[in-house]
Coordinates of C-alpha atoms in Angstrom, one line a residue:
M1 CA 28.0 -82.2 82.3
G2 CA 29.9 -79.2 83.3
L3 CA 29.4 -75.5 82.6
I4 CA 33.1 -74.2 83.4
V5 CA 33.7 -74.2 79.6
L6 CA 30.6 -71.4 79.3
L7 CA 33.5 -69.2 80.8
A8 CA 34.9 -68.4 77.7
A9 CA 32.3 -69.3 75.0
L10 CA 29.2 -66.8 76.3
P11 CA 31.2 -63.7 76.1
L12 CA 32.4 -64.9 72.8
F13 CA 28.2 -65.2 71.6
F14 CA 27.5 -61.5 72.5
A15 CA 30.2 -60.3 71.1
F16 CA 29.0 -61.6 67.8
L17 CA 25.3 -60.2 68.8
T18 CA 27.1 -57.2 69.4
A19 CA 28.5 -56.7 66.0
L20 CA 25.1 -58.0 64.8
T21 CA 23.8 -54.7 65.3
V22 CA 26.3 -52.3 63.1
P23 CA 24.4 -54.9 59.7
L24 CA 21.0 -54.5 61.5
R25 CA 22.1 -50.9 62.1
L26 CA 20.9 -50.9 65.8
E27 CA 24.2 -49.9 66.6
K28 CA 22.5 -47.8 69.4
L29 CA 21.5 -51.4 71.0
A30 CA 24.9 -52.8 71.1
K31 CA 25.7 -51.6 74.2
Y32 CA 23.1 -54.2 75.9
P33 CA 24.3 -57.8 74.5
F34 CA 27.9 -56.2 75.3
L35 CA 26.6 -55.2 78.8
A36 CA 25.0 -59.2 79.1
G37 CA 28.2 -60.9 77.8
T38 CA 30.1 -59.0 80.3
V39 CA 27.9 -60.1 83.0
A40 CA 27.3 -63.6 81.5
P41 CA 30.1 -65.3 82.6
W42 CA 29.5 -64.5 86.4
A43 CA 26.7 -66.8 86.7
V44 CA 29.0 -70.0 85.4
F45 CA 31.7 -69.1 87.9
L46 CA 29.1 -68.8 90.9
F47 CA 27.1 -71.6 90.7
E48 CA 29.3 -74.1 89.0
R49 CA 31.6 -76.4 91.6
A50 CA 35.2 -76.1 91.1
G51 CA 37.3 -79.3 89.1
N52 CA 38.1 -80.3 86.0
E53 CA 36.1 -81.8 82.9
V54 CA 37.0 -82.1 79.4
V55 CA 34.7 -80.4 76.6
G56 CA 32.3 -83.1 75.3
G57 CA 33.6 -86.2 77.0
W58 CA 36.9 -86.5 75.4
P59 CA 39.4 -89.0 76.8
R60 CA 41.7 -86.9 78.0
I61 CA 44.3 -87.3 75.9
G62 CA 43.2 -86.5 72.8
G63 CA 40.6 -84.2 74.6
I64 CA 40.3 -79.9 75.4
E65 CA 40.2 -79.4 79.5
V66 CA 39.3 -76.9 81.3
S67 CA 39.1 -76.2 85.5
L68 CA 38.3 -74.1 88.4
N69 CA 41.5 -75.1 91.4
P70 CA 42.7 -73.0 93.6
H71 CA 45.6 -72.0 91.2
N72 CA 43.2 -70.0 89.4
T73 CA 40.3 -69.1 90.4
P74 CA 41.4 -66.0 92.6
I75 CA 42.5 -64.8 88.8
V76 CA 38.9 -65.3 87.1
L77 CA 37.4 -63.6 90.3
A78 CA 39.5 -60.5 89.9
E79 CA 39.5 -60.6 85.8
L80 CA 35.4 -60.7 86.2
V81 CA 35.5 -57.7 88.7
L82 CA 37.6 -55.8 87.0
F83 CA 36.2 -56.3 83.0
T84 CA 32.6 -55.5 84.6
A85 CA 33.7 -52.1 86.5
V86 CA 35.8 -51.6 83.1
A87 CA 32.5 -52.3 81.1
I88 CA 30.5 -49.6 83.3
Y89 CA 33.5 -47.0 82.5
S90 CA 32.9 -47.7 78.7
L91 CA 29.2 -47.2 78.4
D92 CA 30.1 -43.7 78.5
Y93 CA 34.0 -43.5 76.8
F94 CA 33.8 -45.7 73.8
K95 CA 31.7 -44.2 71.2
E96 CA 32.2 -47.1 68.4
V97 CA 30.6 -50.6 68.4
K98 CA 34.1 -52.3 67.4
A99 CA 35.4 -50.8 70.9
F100 CA 32.6 -53.3 72.5
V101 CA 33.0 -56.0 70.0
L102 CA 37.0 -56.2 71.0
L103 CA 36.0 -55.6 74.9
L104 CA 34.2 -59.4 75.1
L105 CA 37.1 -60.3 73.0
L106 CA 39.0 -59.8 75.1
H107 CA 37.0 -61.0 77.7
A108 CA 36.6 -64.5 76.3
G109 CA 40.0 -65.0 75.0
L110 CA 41.3 -63.8 79.0
L111 CA 39.1 -66.4 80.6
G112 CA 39.3 -69.1 78.5
A113 CA 43.5 -69.3 79.1
F114 CA 42.9 -68.6 82.9
M115 CA 40.6 -72.1 82.8
S116 CA 42.3 -74.0 79.9
R117 CA 44.6 -77.0 81.3
D118 CA 46.7 -78.1 77.9
L119 CA 49.3 -75.9 76.6
F120 CA 47.9 -75.4 72.8
N121 CA 44.3 -74.2 73.8
F122 CA 46.6 -71.8 77.1
Y123 CA 48.0 -70.5 73.9
I124 CA 45.0 -69.9 71.3
F125 CA 43.1 -68.1 73.8
M126 CA 45.9 -66.0 75.3
E127 CA 46.7 -64.8 72.0
I128 CA 43.0 -64.0 70.9
A129 CA 43.5 -61.5 74.1
S130 CA 46.8 -60.5 72.6
V131 CA 45.5 -59.5 69.2
S132 CA 42.5 -57.8 70.5
S133 CA 44.0 -55.9 72.7
F134 CA 46.3 -55.0 70.1
A135 CA 43.8 -53.4 68.0
L136 CA 42.3 -51.1 71.5
V137 CA 45.2 -50.2 72.2
G138 CA 45.9 -48.3 68.9
S139 CA 41.9 -47.5 68.7
S140 CA 42.2 -44.2 69.8
G141 CA 43.9 -43.6 66.0
E142 CA 46.6 -41.3 67.4
K143 CA 50.5 -41.6 66.0
K144 CA 51.6 -42.7 69.6
A145 CA 49.3 -44.8 70.8
V146 CA 49.2 -46.5 67.0
R147 CA 53.3 -46.4 67.5
A148 CA 53.3 -48.1 70.7
A149 CA 50.4 -50.9 69.2
Y150 CA 52.8 -51.6 66.8
K151 CA 55.6 -52.6 69.0
Y152 CA 53.2 -54.5 71.4
L153 CA 52.0 -56.5 68.2
M154 CA 55.5 -57.1 66.8
L155 CA 57.2 -57.9 70.7
S156 CA 53.8 -60.2 71.1
L157 CA 54.1 -61.9 68.0
L158 CA 57.9 -63.0 68.3
A159 CA 57.6 -64.3 71.8
S160 CA 54.2 -66.1 70.5
Y161 CA 56.3 -68.0 67.8
F162 CA 58.8 -69.6 69.8
F163 CA 56.3 -70.6 72.7
V164 CA 54.7 -72.5 70.3
F165 CA 58.6 -73.8 69.3
S166 CA 58.8 -74.9 72.6
I167 CA 55.3 -76.8 73.2
G168 CA 56.0 -78.6 70.2
V169 CA 59.6 -79.8 71.8
I170 CA 57.5 -81.2 74.4
Y171 CA 54.7 -83.0 72.6
L172 CA 57.6 -84.1 70.7
K173 CA 58.9 -85.6 73.9
T174 CA 55.9 -86.1 75.8
G175 CA 53.2 -86.9 73.2
Y176 CA 50.8 -84.7 75.5
L177 CA 49.9 -81.3 75.5
N178 CA 47.2 -82.2 79.0
L179 CA 49.1 -81.0 81.6
E180 CA 48.2 -83.1 83.6
L181 CA 49.1 -86.3 82.0
I182 CA 52.3 -83.8 80.4
S183 CA 53.8 -84.1 84.8
E184 CA 52.7 -88.1 85.1
S185 CA 55.2 -89.0 81.6
V186 CA 57.3 -86.0 81.1
M187 CA 61.6 -86.9 82.2
S188 CA 64.0 -84.4 82.9
S189 CA 66.2 -84.3 79.9
K190 CA 68.4 -80.9 77.7
E191 CA 65.3 -80.6 75.2
I192 CA 62.7 -80.6 78.2
N193 CA 65.4 -77.9 79.6
V194 CA 65.9 -75.8 76.8
A195 CA 62.1 -75.8 76.6
I196 CA 60.9 -74.8 79.4
A197 CA 63.7 -72.1 79.2
I198 CA 62.3 -70.7 75.8
A199 CA 59.2 -70.8 77.3
F200 CA 59.8 -69.0 80.2
A201 CA 61.4 -65.9 78.4
S202 CA 58.8 -65.9 75.7
L203 CA 56.1 -65.3 78.5
L204 CA 58.3 -63.1 80.3
L205 CA 58.3 -61.3 77.6
K206 CA 54.2 -60.9 76.9
A207 CA 53.9 -60.1 80.3
G208 CA 56.2 -57.3 80.2
I209 CA 59.1 -58.2 83.4
F210 CA 62.1 -56.9 83.7
P211 CA 64.1 -57.0 81.4
L212 CA 61.8 -57.7 78.8
H213 CA 59.6 -54.4 79.7
V214 CA 60.9 -52.4 76.4
W215 CA 56.6 -52.6 75.2
L216 CA 54.7 -52.7 78.2
P217 CA 54.9 -48.4 79.3
D218 CA 54.4 -47.6 75.7
A219 CA 51.3 -49.6 75.6
H220 CA 49.8 -49.1 78.8
S221 CA 50.1 -46.1 79.8
L222 CA 49.6 -44.6 75.6
A223 CA 45.9 -46.5 75.2
P224 CA 42.6 -45.7 76.4
T225 CA 41.9 -45.7 79.9
P226 CA 39.7 -48.5 80.3
V227 CA 42.1 -50.3 77.6
S228 CA 45.1 -49.3 80.8
A229 CA 43.1 -50.3 83.2
L230 CA 42.3 -54.4 81.5
L231 CA 46.0 -54.5 80.0
S232 CA 47.8 -53.8 83.2
G233 CA 45.1 -55.6 85.3
A234 CA 44.1 -58.5 83.8
V235 CA 45.9 -58.7 80.4
V236 CA 49.5 -59.5 82.0
K237 CA 48.1 -62.3 84.4
A238 CA 47.3 -64.5 80.8
P239 CA 51.1 -65.1 80.5
V240 CA 51.6 -65.0 84.4
Y241 CA 49.2 -67.7 84.6
G242 CA 51.0 -69.4 81.8
M243 CA 54.2 -69.8 83.9
I244 CA 52.5 -71.1 86.4
L245 CA 51.1 -74.2 84.4
I246 CA 54.5 -74.7 83.1
F247 CA 56.1 -74.4 86.5
S248 CA 53.8 -76.7 88.5
A249 CA 54.0 -79.7 85.3
L250 CA 57.2 -79.7 84.0
P251 CA 60.4 -80.4 85.9
V252 CA 62.1 -76.7 86.5
S253 CA 65.5 -76.5 87.0
E254 CA 67.0 -75.3 90.3
G255 CA 69.2 -73.4 87.9
L256 CA 66.3 -71.8 86.5
S257 CA 63.9 -71.4 89.7
E258 CA 66.7 -68.7 91.2
T259 CA 67.2 -66.7 88.1
A260 CA 63.7 -66.2 88.1
M261 CA 64.0 -65.3 91.6
V262 CA 67.1 -62.6 90.4
L263 CA 64.2 -61.3 87.9
A264 CA 61.7 -60.9 90.5
V265 CA 63.5 -58.8 92.8
A266 CA 65.4 -56.5 89.9
S267 CA 61.5 -56.0 88.5
V268 CA 60.0 -54.9 91.9
F269 CA 62.9 -51.9 92.3
F270 CA 63.3 -51.2 88.4
G271 CA 59.8 -50.7 88.3
V272 CA 59.9 -48.4 91.1
A273 CA 63.3 -46.5 90.6
M274 CA 61.7 -45.4 87.1
A275 CA 58.0 -44.8 88.4
L276 CA 59.5 -41.7 90.5
L277 CA 61.0 -40.2 87.3
Q278 CA 58.0 -40.0 86.0
K279 CA 55.6 -37.3 85.0
D280 CA 53.5 -38.8 83.0
A281 CA 50.7 -40.3 85.3
K282 CA 49.2 -43.3 83.4
R283 CA 53.3 -43.8 82.4
L284 CA 54.2 -44.2 86.2
L285 CA 51.4 -46.1 86.9
A286 CA 52.8 -48.6 83.5
Y287 CA 56.2 -49.2 85.3
H288 CA 54.4 -50.3 88.7
T289 CA 53.0 -53.0 86.7
V290 CA 56.7 -53.6 85.6
S291 CA 57.5 -53.6 89.6
Q292 CA 54.5 -55.2 90.8
M293 CA 54.8 -58.5 88.4
G294 CA 57.9 -58.7 90.2
Y295 CA 56.1 -59.7 93.2
V296 CA 53.9 -62.3 91.2
L297 CA 57.2 -64.1 89.5
L298 CA 58.9 -64.5 93.2
G299 CA 55.5 -67.2 94.2
I300 CA 55.9 -68.9 90.7
A301 CA 60.0 -69.0 90.8
S302 CA 59.3 -69.9 94.9
M303 CA 56.4 -72.3 93.6
N304 CA 54.3 -71.0 95.6
F305 CA 52.2 -70.9 92.8
V306 CA 48.5 -70.2 95.4
G307 CA 50.7 -67.1 96.5
A308 CA 51.1 -66.1 93.0
A309 CA 47.5 -66.4 91.9
Y310 CA 46.3 -63.9 94.7
Y311 CA 49.2 -61.9 94.4
A312 CA 47.1 -61.4 90.6
M313 CA 44.1 -60.8 91.6
A314 CA 44.9 -58.5 94.5
H315 CA 46.9 -56.6 91.3
S316 CA 44.3 -56.9 89.3
L317 CA 42.2 -55.0 91.5
F318 CA 43.8 -51.9 92.8
K319 CA 46.1 -51.7 89.5
G320 CA 42.4 -51.4 87.5
G321 CA 41.2 -49.5 89.7
L322 CA 44.2 -46.8 89.8
F323 CA 44.5 -46.8 86.4
L324 CA 40.3 -45.7 86.1
S325 CA 41.5 -43.1 88.8
V326 CA 43.9 -40.8 87.3
G327 CA 43.2 -41.5 84.0
S328 CA 39.6 -39.9 84.2
L329 CA 41.0 -37.5 86.6
G330 CA 43.9 -36.6 83.8
K331 CA 41.5 -37.2 80.5
K332 CA 42.7 -33.8 79.2
S333 CA 46.5 -33.8 80.4
R334 CA 48.8 -36.7 82.2
K335 CA 50.8 -34.5 83.2
L336 CA 51.5 -34.3 87.4
G337 CA 50.5 -30.7 88.0
E338 CA 48.6 -30.5 85.6
F339 CA 45.1 -32.0 87.0
G340 CA 44.3 -33.5 90.0
Y341 CA 41.6 -34.5 93.2
K342 CA 40.9 -31.3 94.9
N343 CA 37.7 -30.8 93.8
A344 CA 36.7 -34.8 93.6
P345 CA 36.5 -36.1 97.3
L346 CA 35.1 -39.3 96.4
M347 CA 38.4 -40.2 93.5
A348 CA 40.5 -38.6 96.1
L349 CA 39.2 -41.5 98.2
S350 CA 39.2 -43.9 95.7
V351 CA 42.8 -42.8 94.7
L352 CA 44.3 -43.2 98.8
M353 CA 42.7 -45.9 99.6
L354 CA 44.2 -48.4 96.0
S355 CA 47.6 -46.2 97.0
L356 CA 47.1 -48.1 101.2
A357 CA 46.3 -51.2 98.8
I358 CA 49.3 -51.6 96.7
G359 CA 51.1 -50.8 99.5
G360 CA 50.2 -53.5 100.7
V361 CA 48.9 -51.7 103.8
S362 CA 46.6 -53.5 105.6
P363 CA 43.4 -54.4 105.8
F364 CA 43.6 -54.0 101.8
I365 CA 44.1 -57.2 99.8
G366 CA 47.3 -56.0 99.3
S367 CA 49.2 -56.8 102.2
Y368 CA 46.9 -60.2 102.8
A369 CA 48.5 -60.9 98.6
K370 CA 52.3 -59.8 100.3
G371 CA 51.9 -61.7 103.4
L372 CA 51.5 -64.8 100.9
I373 CA 54.1 -64.0 98.9
S374 CA 56.7 -64.1 101.8
S375 CA 54.9 -66.7 103.4
G376 CA 57.6 -68.8 101.2
L377 CA 60.2 -66.5 101.0
A378 CA 63.2 -67.2 103.6
G379 CA 66.1 -64.7 104.6
A380 CA 67.0 -61.7 102.1
W381 CA 64.1 -62.6 99.7
K382 CA 61.5 -61.4 102.5
W383 CA 63.1 -58.2 103.4
A384 CA 63.1 -57.5 99.0
V385 CA 59.3 -57.9 99.2
L386 CA 58.9 -54.9 102.7
A387 CA 61.4 -53.0 101.0
G388 CA 59.9 -52.8 97.6
S389 CA 56.3 -52.3 100.0
V390 CA 58.5 -48.8 101.0
G391 CA 59.9 -48.0 97.6
T392 CA 55.8 -48.8 96.5
L393 CA 54.8 -45.8 99.2
V394 CA 57.6 -43.3 98.3
S395 CA 56.1 -43.5 94.7
F396 CA 52.2 -42.8 95.6
T397 CA 52.7 -40.6 98.2
K398 CA 54.8 -38.8 95.0
L399 CA 51.5 -39.3 93.2
N400 CA 49.2 -37.9 95.5
Y401 CA 51.4 -35.0 96.6
Y402 CA 51.0 -33.6 93.1
L403 CA 46.9 -34.8 92.7
A404 CA 46.0 -33.5 95.7
K405 CA 47.4 -29.5 94.6
G406 CA 45.4 -29.9 91.6
E407 CA 41.4 -29.8 90.1
A408 CA 39.3 -32.0 88.5
P409 CA 37.6 -31.8 85.6
A410 CA 33.4 -33.0 85.4
L411 CA 33.5 -36.6 85.6
P412 CA 30.7 -38.9 84.8
L413 CA 28.9 -40.8 87.3
S414 CA 29.9 -44.1 85.8
W415 CA 33.6 -43.3 85.6
K416 CA 33.5 -42.3 89.3
F417 CA 31.6 -45.6 90.5
A418 CA 33.7 -48.1 88.8
S419 CA 37.1 -46.4 90.3
F420 CA 35.7 -46.1 93.9
A421 CA 33.9 -49.3 92.9
L422 CA 37.2 -51.0 92.8
A423 CA 39.1 -49.2 95.7
L424 CA 36.6 -50.3 97.8
V425 CA 36.8 -54.0 96.8
T426 CA 40.1 -54.0 97.5
L427 CA 39.1 -53.4 101.5
V428 CA 36.4 -55.8 101.3
S429 CA 37.6 -58.4 100.2
G430 CA 40.9 -58.0 102.6
L431 CA 38.5 -58.3 105.6
V432 CA 37.0 -61.2 103.9
L433 CA 40.3 -63.0 103.6
G434 CA 40.6 -62.1 107.3
V435 CA 43.4 -59.1 107.2
V436 CA 42.9 -57.1 110.2
P437 CA 44.6 -53.7 110.5
K438 CA 48.1 -54.2 112.1
V439 CA 50.4 -51.5 113.9
K440 CA 53.9 -53.0 111.9
D441 CA 51.5 -52.0 108.8
I442 CA 52.1 -48.9 109.5
Y443 CA 55.6 -48.5 110.4
P444 CA 56.6 -48.3 106.4
L445 CA 53.8 -44.8 106.3
P446 CA 56.3 -42.5 108.0
V447 CA 59.4 -44.4 106.7
A448 CA 58.1 -43.3 103.2
L449 CA 57.2 -40.2 103.5
T450 CA 60.4 -39.2 105.2
I451 CA 62.4 -41.0 101.9
F452 CA 59.6 -38.8 99.1
L453 CA 60.5 -35.9 101.6
L454 CA 64.3 -36.4 101.3
L455 CA 63.7 -37.3 97.5
K456 CA 62.0 -34.1 96.6
A457 CA 64.3 -32.0 98.6
A458 CA 67.1 -33.8 96.7
G459 CA 65.6 -32.8 93.4
V460 CA 64.9 -36.5 92.2
F461 CA 61.8 -35.4 91.1
N462 CA 62.9 -32.7 88.4
L463 CA 65.2 -35.5 86.3
V464 CA 62.2 -36.2 84.9
L465 CA 62.9 -38.5 81.8
E466 CA 59.8 -38.0 80.2
K467 CA 59.5 -39.9 76.4
E468 CA 58.4 -37.6 73.0
D469 CA 57.7 -40.2 70.7
V470 CA 57.4 -43.9 69.9
K471 CA 60.1 -45.0 67.7
P472 CA 59.2 -47.6 64.9
S473 CA 62.7 -48.8 65.3
E474 CA 62.3 -49.8 69.2
V475 CA 61.4 -54.0 68.6
N476 CA 64.3 -53.9 66.7
T477 CA 66.1 -53.2 70.2
G478 CA 63.3 -55.3 72.2
A479 CA 64.0 -58.1 69.8
M480 CA 67.4 -58.2 70.0
L481 CA 67.8 -57.7 74.3
F482 CA 64.5 -60.7 73.8
A483 CA 67.8 -62.6 71.8
L484 CA 70.6 -62.4 74.4
F485 CA 68.1 -62.8 77.0
L486 CA 66.6 -66.4 75.1
L487 CA 70.8 -66.9 74.8
L488 CA 71.8 -66.6 78.4
L489 CA 68.8 -68.8 79.5
L490 CA 69.2 -71.4 77.1
Y491 CA 73.1 -71.5 78.4
L492 CA 72.2 -71.8 82.1
A493 CA 69.6 -74.8 81.0
E494 CA 72.4 -76.3 79.8
L495 CA 74.8 -76.1 83.0

């Protein structure tokens, strides 16, 4: 009997034990079941062989199928690594037991979504992760954070309603929710095309990819630092994995694939452009999530699902590490120029390594992942990946320029360890995957430095886009944008 299902079951069990410490008045012991729930899934992942299993031995048509395969194994591994680092970081960050419980529920929801092989159970686990995320974003109680959590909640729920509707249409046309059975029986039709378009738009909103990114910069920048790391590094990967399921099992039209390619490239460059204009360090990183998710969508749109999975893995590691590092340095102020790493050499090394990783410089894992994405592209699409990498390096040159001028506050050892551990993993994983230093990877660095100096001399960095507050009316704006985008996709589905 397979044990893959325990990947999600164990964190749920330990979340219950962690919560139980409150009525038993044993709150001081809560960190022990929390850490147990963090590491328990590792035992399953390391010793359970890859493959498919139907829980309880039921027939596939009526059972819950889970799997470890080439499309999800890199994402599951990245989630385990990132969550372990965040858990260590959180011990010296959160003081209330409820935060540990919510983190474990998030852990369970993400692992459950990543291993699902049927659409409905994928949806259920994705929602468990989403609900936990809403609560964690607003857990600080700050007015801005609560409003950001509200905006995230409302727009995510809107996407959820439409996603469930699309699942219903697929079920009515095929008679199945299981991905294997759907792929064997589905036939292209107007209804299926509409369902795919609705599912894609819904998942695009949940993933925060341009132009449906409106909730992401606020939620990711205003959340507590360990939550920001998980939101960017892992939570947005659940809807991305949903796209992999949809695109791999259903007959996606050429028009939708081409639209997805265009959106991917637009997301890459829009995220970089907006990041360059930010003075808030965490908001800069948040916009780079919009940008980096464009690379993952490029892989999915080009049917390069393994490439998309490895880029999702790479992004989880270097973006999670960046949020932990920069968030730690800026725990008193997030404004660039008011903090830095001049007196914190280990944190400086961490940020520099992670900056090279996200820029795709070898031998870091970012170079390997971008190579996989490029391998599935042709012509101008390949150049888009290279140009995006240069833009990313320009933005992180700006970040490190400001960080090198300021000083860091006193930091707990656990924060330094978690940040450097993720930086080290981005290097070691690249070497393990066979990445070797390449001279051609050096060329973007002086190009990026030159562009940074030109932009700085032109005063571009003085054109700061600062946001003073999060307004409830932004929910309406986001919903209207989603509706218009959905209508566009439905029109394309009819072509």
